[in-house]
XYZ file of C-alpha atoms in Angstrom:
519
model
C -35.553 12.527 -48.897
C -35.690 13.439 -45.192
C -35.951 10.534 -42.761
C -39.091 9.895 -40.752
C -38.809 10.101 -36.885
C -38.403 6.276 -36.574
C -35.825 6.440 -39.330
C -33.937 9.235 -37.574
C -33.914 7.237 -34.325
C -32.660 4.156 -36.157
C -29.929 6.177 -37.887
C -28.888 7.811 -34.593
C -28.689 4.425 -32.868
C -26.659 3.026 -35.763
C -24.289 6.008 -35.640
C -23.786 5.653 -31.874
C -23.178 1.932 -32.285
C -20.599 2.471 -35.014
C -18.846 5.193 -32.977
C -18.835 2.915 -29.935
C -17.223 0.096 -31.935
C -14.634 2.520 -33.338
C -13.973 3.895 -29.843
C -13.448 0.425 -28.380
C -11.123 -0.438 -31.251
C -9.159 2.781 -30.619
C -8.976 1.948 -26.894
C -7.639 -1.523 -27.651
C -5.048 -0.102 -30.037
C -3.910 2.459 -27.488
C -3.732 -0.174 -24.759
C -1.671 -2.415 -27.028
C 0.704 0.481 -27.754
C 1.053 1.122 -24.016
C 1.692 -2.542 -23.248
C 4.358 -2.685 -25.948
C 6.044 0.457 -24.623
C 6.178 -0.681 -20.986
C 7.601 -4.053 -22.040
C 10.025 -2.488 -24.515
C 13.493 -0.977 -24.244
C 14.368 1.886 -21.916
C 14.190 5.179 -23.805
C 16.099 8.452 -23.651
C 13.872 11.513 -23.280
C 15.094 15.017 -24.134
C 12.861 17.747 -22.700
C 13.081 21.289 -24.029
C 11.562 24.438 -22.515
C 11.710 28.064 -23.647
C 13.358 30.439 -21.132
C 10.054 31.932 -19.947
C 8.617 28.459 -19.248
C 11.720 27.481 -17.273
C 11.464 30.682 -15.244
C 7.771 29.986 -14.604
C 8.605 26.563 -13.155
C 11.119 28.181 -10.818
C 8.469 30.455 -9.324
C 5.335 28.324 -9.818
C 6.370 24.677 -10.234
C 2.852 23.182 -9.992
C 1.427 25.075 -12.979
C 1.777 23.625 -16.476
C 4.073 25.231 -19.025
C 4.421 24.366 -22.709
C 7.484 22.586 -24.025
C 8.653 19.804 -26.294
C 9.846 16.236 -25.871
C 12.154 14.281 -28.169
C 12.612 10.503 -28.115
C 14.876 9.082 -30.782
C 14.234 10.938 -34.030
C 10.652 11.891 -33.115
C 9.527 15.115 -31.394
C 6.265 15.814 -29.561
C 5.460 19.512 -29.554
C 2.911 21.293 -27.385
C 3.652 19.071 -24.374
C 2.276 20.378 -21.067
C 4.830 19.968 -18.281
C 4.889 20.731 -14.553
C 6.777 19.561 -11.493
C 5.385 17.013 -9.041
C 6.303 15.290 -5.810
C 5.777 15.626 -2.073
C 8.235 16.272 0.743
C 10.339 13.173 0.097
C 10.691 13.491 -3.678
C 10.108 17.118 -4.708
C 13.141 18.961 -6.083
C 13.317 22.329 -7.875
C 13.598 22.470 -11.639
C 17.333 23.289 -11.472
C 18.065 20.079 -9.549
C 16.550 16.648 -10.372
C 12.802 17.337 -10.331
C 9.888 14.959 -10.827
C 7.701 15.786 -13.835
C 4.133 15.338 -15.017
C 3.741 15.437 -18.812
C 0.354 15.796 -20.499
C -0.173 15.420 -24.233
C -3.693 16.826 -24.510
C -3.500 20.310 -23.030
C -1.691 22.027 -25.914
C -1.095 21.119 -29.534
C -2.970 18.322 -31.267
C -3.087 15.952 -28.288
C -0.965 13.290 -30.004
C -0.380 10.503 -27.500
C 2.985 9.076 -26.524
C 2.847 5.338 -27.219
C -0.876 5.429 -26.415
C -0.442 7.471 -23.210
C -2.342 10.708 -22.631
C -0.261 11.529 -19.592
C 2.877 10.220 -17.877
C 5.025 10.902 -14.832
C 8.788 10.966 -14.467
C 9.824 10.182 -10.892
C 13.339 10.760 -9.573
C 13.173 7.727 -7.191
C 14.633 9.889 -4.443
C 13.150 7.521 -1.837
C 14.017 4.275 -3.633
C 17.703 3.895 -4.529
C 16.917 0.561 -6.216
C 14.603 2.307 -8.744
C 12.562 -0.934 -8.836
C 10.048 -0.935 -5.966
C 7.286 0.925 -7.806
C 7.596 -1.407 -10.784
C 7.687 -4.561 -8.651
C 4.818 -3.635 -6.327
C 2.685 -2.373 -9.192
C 2.995 -5.761 -10.890
C 2.039 -7.546 -7.658
C -0.949 -5.291 -7.026
C -2.252 -5.710 -10.578
C -1.833 -9.488 -10.259
C -4.117 -9.255 -7.212
C -6.832 -7.501 -9.258
C -6.283 -3.938 -7.997
C -5.317 -1.056 -10.337
C -1.725 0.134 -10.082
C 0.501 2.248 -12.299
C 2.586 0.459 -14.908
C 6.264 1.434 -14.920
C 9.389 1.477 -16.996
C 12.488 3.688 -16.898
C 13.960 6.527 -18.928
C 17.174 8.516 -19.115
C 16.132 12.167 -19.082
C 17.684 15.505 -19.984
C 16.284 19.039 -19.727
C 17.552 21.653 -22.199
C 20.714 19.624 -22.686
C 21.361 19.099 -18.955
C 21.586 15.405 -18.121
C 19.245 14.575 -15.223
C 19.881 10.843 -15.161
C 17.666 7.815 -14.691
C 13.951 8.171 -13.892
C 11.046 5.838 -13.160
C 8.444 6.486 -15.875
C 4.820 5.664 -14.988
C 1.430 6.031 -16.564
C -1.117 8.332 -14.923
C -4.557 7.952 -13.347
C -6.731 7.950 -16.453
C -9.433 5.703 -17.877
C -6.618 3.716 -19.507
C -5.459 2.648 -16.041
C -8.954 1.801 -14.766
C -10.397 0.074 -17.849
C -8.903 -3.415 -17.240
C -10.367 -3.468 -13.717
C -13.769 -1.769 -14.016
C -16.505 -2.294 -16.608
C -17.091 1.467 -16.625
C -13.880 3.489 -16.063
C -15.599 6.893 -16.394
C -16.505 7.341 -12.708
C -15.330 9.893 -10.162
C -11.713 9.656 -8.993
C -10.632 11.129 -5.654
C -7.040 12.006 -4.740
C -5.638 12.023 -1.212
C -4.117 14.992 0.531
C -0.587 14.687 1.890
C -0.763 12.470 5.002
C -4.536 13.025 5.287
C -7.382 10.567 5.820
C -10.678 10.656 3.920
C -12.196 13.243 6.296
C -9.784 15.953 5.148
C -7.749 16.971 2.150
C -9.467 14.867 -0.530
C -9.727 16.438 -3.971
C -11.171 15.185 -7.242
C -9.163 14.381 -10.338
C -12.300 13.374 -12.281
C -15.948 14.279 -11.685
C -17.927 17.089 -10.109
C -15.361 18.877 -7.924
C -18.003 19.687 -5.297
C -19.747 16.314 -5.078
C -18.417 14.351 -2.096
C -21.633 12.540 -1.184
C -20.074 9.091 -1.625
C -17.208 9.963 0.734
C -19.682 11.364 3.277
C -21.647 8.114 3.088
C -18.458 6.128 3.671
C -17.575 8.271 6.692
C -21.059 7.771 8.118
C -20.692 4.008 7.741
C -17.266 4.025 9.432
C -18.617 6.006 12.389
C -21.493 3.604 13.065
C -21.079 2.187 16.596
C -22.972 -1.077 16.108
C -20.683 -3.592 14.352
C -23.478 -5.419 12.543
C -25.012 -2.211 11.236
C -21.558 -0.835 10.379
C -20.838 -3.840 8.170
C -24.167 -3.425 6.398
C -23.496 0.290 5.789
C -19.934 -0.355 4.611
C -21.195 -2.902 2.099
C -23.606 -0.323 0.677
C -20.843 2.159 -0.286
C -17.466 0.326 -0.118
C -16.380 -2.570 -2.287
C -15.452 -4.586 0.809
C -13.976 -7.455 -1.203
C -11.577 -5.132 -3.030
C -10.789 -3.341 0.229
C -9.848 -6.658 1.834
C -7.366 -7.153 -1.012
C -6.104 -3.558 -0.773
C -5.546 -3.753 2.996
C -3.968 -7.218 2.784
C -1.486 -5.997 0.170
C -0.467 -3.038 2.336
C 0.282 -5.487 5.169
C 1.956 -8.236 3.133
C 4.155 -5.930 1.029
C 4.995 -3.642 3.932
C 3.469 -0.510 2.394
C 4.004 1.812 5.358
C 3.606 5.018 3.337
C 0.118 4.113 2.102
C -3.447 4.674 3.234
C -3.936 2.322 6.160
C -0.735 3.082 8.051
C 0.170 6.658 7.045
C -2.968 8.235 5.495
C -0.976 8.872 2.336
C -0.550 7.925 -1.313
C -3.969 6.669 -2.363
C -6.800 7.281 -4.795
C -10.476 6.297 -4.463
C -12.588 5.342 -7.463
C -16.401 5.599 -7.448
C -17.730 2.959 -9.822
C -20.780 4.354 -11.680
C -22.181 0.825 -12.215
C -21.909 -0.655 -8.719
C -22.019 2.727 -6.904
C -19.203 1.404 -4.684
C -15.898 3.009 -3.709
C -12.566 1.252 -4.299
C -9.147 2.224 -2.932
C -6.161 2.356 -5.291
C -2.535 2.483 -4.057
C -0.130 5.170 -5.220
C 3.551 6.005 -4.787
C 4.780 2.540 -3.807
C 8.488 3.402 -3.641
C 9.092 2.275 -0.043
C 7.689 -1.285 0.417
C 9.932 -4.306 1.023
C 12.197 -2.352 3.349
C 12.241 -5.127 5.944
C 11.667 -8.850 6.190
C 9.478 -9.014 9.294
C 5.722 -9.398 8.817
C 3.081 -8.411 11.370
C -0.256 -9.864 10.273
C -1.880 -8.476 13.431
C -0.805 -4.910 12.662
C -3.596 -2.482 13.533
C -4.521 0.064 10.846
C -4.408 3.763 11.647
C -6.925 4.756 8.980
C -10.622 5.523 9.360
C -11.766 2.904 6.839
C -9.245 0.233 7.830
C -10.133 0.568 11.510
C -13.874 0.390 10.823
C -13.416 -2.569 8.459
C -11.389 -4.647 10.932
C -13.695 -3.702 13.814
C -16.339 -5.888 12.128
C -16.047 -9.683 12.591
C -16.806 -10.131 8.890
C -13.971 -7.757 7.972
C -11.445 -9.567 10.131
C -12.455 -12.950 8.718
C -12.266 -11.636 5.147
C -8.818 -10.126 5.767
C -7.421 -13.381 7.134
C -8.849 -15.325 4.207
C -7.604 -12.815 1.624
C -4.079 -12.637 3.075
C -3.743 -16.415 2.693
C -5.172 -16.290 -0.851
C -2.772 -13.538 -1.917
C 0.217 -15.433 -0.583
C -0.796 -18.455 -2.653
C -2.144 -16.780 -5.800
C 0.193 -13.772 -6.060
C 3.325 -13.936 -3.897
C 4.265 -17.552 -4.549
C 2.743 -18.027 -8.003
C 5.566 -16.142 -9.748
C 9.301 -15.991 -9.181
C 9.366 -12.375 -8.027
C 13.051 -12.353 -7.030
C 13.895 -13.513 -10.557
C 11.730 -10.709 -11.969
C 13.632 -8.225 -9.800
C 16.854 -9.659 -11.222
C 15.639 -9.310 -14.817
C 14.474 -5.721 -14.252
C 17.801 -4.916 -12.600
C 19.770 -6.226 -15.563
C 17.624 -4.189 -17.970
C 18.082 -0.956 -16.011
C 21.817 -1.383 -15.452
C 22.371 -2.102 -19.142
C 20.658 1.185 -20.052
C 22.723 3.383 -17.729
C 24.950 5.795 -19.694
C 27.880 5.273 -17.261
C 27.727 1.641 -16.169
C 30.995 1.722 -14.255
C 30.149 4.741 -12.130
C 29.656 4.856 -8.374
C 25.949 5.465 -8.993
C 25.695 2.241 -11.001
C 27.593 0.297 -8.325
C 25.322 1.572 -5.550
C 22.204 0.839 -7.630
C 23.398 -2.712 -8.315
C 23.899 -3.269 -4.569
C 20.482 -1.816 -3.739
C 18.769 -3.974 -6.350
C 20.489 -7.106 -5.074
C 19.424 -6.234 -1.521
C 15.836 -5.754 -2.733
C 15.910 -9.113 -4.498
C 17.007 -10.825 -1.276
C 14.461 -8.956 0.855
C 11.615 -9.900 -1.492
C 12.500 -13.591 -1.252
C 12.861 -13.441 2.529
C 9.668 -11.475 3.087
C 7.566 -13.793 0.939
C 8.915 -16.683 3.017
C 8.188 -14.726 6.211
C 4.595 -14.154 5.092
C 4.222 -17.902 4.656
C 5.644 -18.512 8.133
C 3.334 -15.914 9.671
C 0.288 -17.414 7.971
C 1.284 -20.888 9.122
C 1.439 -19.540 12.664
C -2.117 -18.159 12.587
C -3.754 -19.991 15.449
C -6.859 -22.105 15.623
C -9.775 -20.723 17.701
C -9.104 -20.791 21.431
C -10.223 -23.824 23.394
C -10.821 -23.331 27.124
C -10.633 -26.526 29.191
C -12.890 -27.408 32.135
C -10.787 -25.180 34.407
C -11.241 -22.206 32.051
C -7.640 -22.290 30.748
C -6.608 -21.890 27.091
C -3.023 -22.619 26.099
C -1.373 -20.119 23.711
C 1.341 -22.211 22.095
C 0.923 -20.897 18.529
C -0.257 -17.898 16.557
C 2.358 -15.406 17.805
C 3.449 -12.632 15.433
C 6.317 -10.226 16.001
C 6.175 -6.430 16.079
C 9.326 -4.338 16.251
C 9.574 -0.634 17.020
C 13.092 0.659 17.467
C 16.364 -1.246 17.615
C 15.398 -4.822 18.496
C 15.719 -8.402 17.270
C 12.916 -10.948 17.561
C 13.235 -14.660 16.823
C 11.988 -18.122 17.690
C 14.335 -20.549 19.407
C 12.980 -23.845 18.175
C 9.404 -24.445 19.262
C 10.020 -23.725 22.947
C 10.973 -20.054 23.242
C 10.194 -16.641 21.781
C 12.994 -14.120 22.220
C 13.295 -10.317 22.125
C 16.724 -8.654 22.259
C 17.153 -4.885 22.681
C 20.162 -3.554 20.748
C 19.118 0.010 21.556
C 15.976 1.898 22.525
C 13.024 -0.267 21.548
C 9.409 -1.234 22.128
C 9.139 -4.730 20.690
C 6.626 -7.490 21.255
C 5.129 -10.847 20.378
C 1.379 -10.570 19.699
C -1.612 -12.809 19.196
C -5.169 -11.775 18.323
C -7.883 -13.773 20.128
C -11.678 -13.781 19.884
C -13.292 -13.716 23.329
C -16.704 -13.496 24.909
C -17.370 -10.612 27.317
C -15.897 -11.218 30.771
C -12.754 -11.084 32.915
C -9.508 -12.762 31.846
C -5.942 -13.289 33.052
C -3.089 -13.422 30.545
C -0.088 -15.338 31.921
C 3.455 -16.061 30.773
C 6.735 -17.467 32.060
C 9.784 -15.365 31.230
C 13.539 -15.239 31.744
C 14.899 -11.675 31.841
C 18.539 -10.654 31.362
C 19.958 -7.130 31.826
C 16.779 -5.196 31.030
C 16.380 -1.472 31.831
C 13.710 1.151 31.144
C 10.040 0.209 31.516
C 10.971 -3.459 31.355
C 9.200 -6.691 30.440
C 5.484 -7.196 30.849
C 2.109 -8.213 29.454
C -0.807 -6.117 28.276
C -3.452 -5.984 25.534
C -3.181 -3.776 22.482
C -4.404 -0.253 23.174
C -3.615 -0.445 26.904
C -0.573 1.077 28.586
C 1.687 -0.931 30.948
C 0.144 -1.563 34.363
C 1.361 -3.264 37.535
C 4.846 -4.722 37.902
C 7.074 -4.874 34.828
C 10.372 -6.701 35.242
C 13.755 -4.981 34.944
C 17.250 -6.244 35.657
C 17.774 -10.020 35.499
C 15.444 -12.788 36.648
C 15.450 -16.558 36.387
C 12.314 -18.169 34.952
C 9.421 -16.278 36.499
C 5.639 -16.099 36.051
C 4.006 -12.778 35.176
C 0.348 -11.968 34.531
C -2.056 -9.284 33.348
C -5.788 -9.027 34.135
C -8.235 -7.406 31.730
C -11.926 -7.159 30.927
C -13.626 -7.729 27.569
C -16.662 -5.469 27.364
C -19.907 -6.084 25.501
C -19.534 -5.355 21.784
C -15.775 -6.157 21.764
C -15.083 -9.672 20.512
C -11.384 -9.536 19.611
C -8.348 -8.368 21.566
C -4.647 -8.627 20.847
C -2.460 -10.087 23.577
C 0.956 -8.421 23.857
C 4.132 -9.765 25.494
C 6.494 -6.811 25.338
C 10.001 -5.506 25.996
C 10.455 -1.760 26.484
C 14.149 -1.163 27.079
C 17.427 0.067 25.602
C 19.336 -3.115 26.450
C 18.931 -6.702 27.572
C 16.708 -9.542 26.431
C 13.720 -11.644 27.407
C 12.947 -15.305 26.716
C 9.264 -16.282 26.740
C 8.508 -19.937 27.421
C 5.952 -20.925 24.767
C 4.494 -23.659 26.942
C 3.937 -21.106 29.712
C 1.733 -18.746 27.659
C -1.923 -19.128 28.594
C -5.211 -17.331 29.079
C -7.577 -18.028 31.982
C -11.249 -17.114 32.085
C -11.944 -15.608 35.512
C -15.097 -16.543 37.376
């Protein structure tokens, strides 16, 4: 007997509900398989390509070809394979290339341990082979999506290629733990390009960039109060505070905010907000020094920090991440455990390659411990709001952060001096961000200069070039100053005490650093 219209609607709803339950169960099973794989042993992957496919990759490396993949006694046929990588990691197919493998383009779409797609990266820019894995774990612990990683020994048509970093890809599987609806649009960055150029779409209508245009409009708003309102209407500002803080704290110089590179943007269909996702984190933790006052070079980062609310949220989030992520787990120990796992899986453990990798991984372990400690020191040095006395003078005895460009050393000598030493050509400084009312100010310091050449030693504010007398040569303790104006609409400036030289050093007397409000 045919169903009545209400009966058909009821049956359709029941069918959709059943399919939804089955789909969620399938998703959970696939996620469990992925989790087990990434936590499991390091595998050996044998890739096989017919001669015409290999020749195609030589002439057109970015276009998929069909091949096969064998792991253990199991073979996946109909695997789509192409080369990947940018200027630092790309290598031709006859060398040690990076690969993208997709399991749904040809054949029956059988997944690999729950994965629809995976990447094999040659770690050309990370001789430790561990940075992507480490930083991904930290980013996920902070509540931001990041690729999960393991490793694999790889061969192509019988030619041993060696160790690779194996990662998942940007699919709904990656997004699902972080977004209630992972089916939204996903944008991919161009190489070293900001959001106003080079963006493409991995998922969604390839021509629909209205959300990005709205974000650009918000960033270009001159009025800070209105800019913050517009940013909040299109950008998940809380997630962006976490994203930006992580780039600073982990030293992600090859990411969005400091190099316009290696990022994705997700448009959440439920909240209608954009979220930034890091990519290609194979270069963080290259140095110990931390500059919490580092100015972003990105469109969104600059607009975000140009709002008082954005600056306050960044400072709060940086402190939270240090407590809840960086110091809540023994990350150096995790680096050590990952190192032991990788070294044990190397085919030739006594080789020069293994020795160099062991040294690089030990160096990374030490740098991670030192940088986490340095983040804590930098946060402890964040100053209280300025207090001007009856004479209009504010003392600047705390809150100084170091910034090094070139061959320089910066350190604190007890609580009385800040030092910069030039071991070669450098532009290095101690910096402090201050919130000021509009008006005229004089920044003053007392310095001792020894053997300095070049531009010399002087004071300025961030964004301004050296003006007036800068000291060169050698000088006993001497007062220097710099006058500047804070205009309407600008409430924060960064004070800079700087050495521009190829030799020599400067000692800054902490008790002599002060700011005077001019009448």
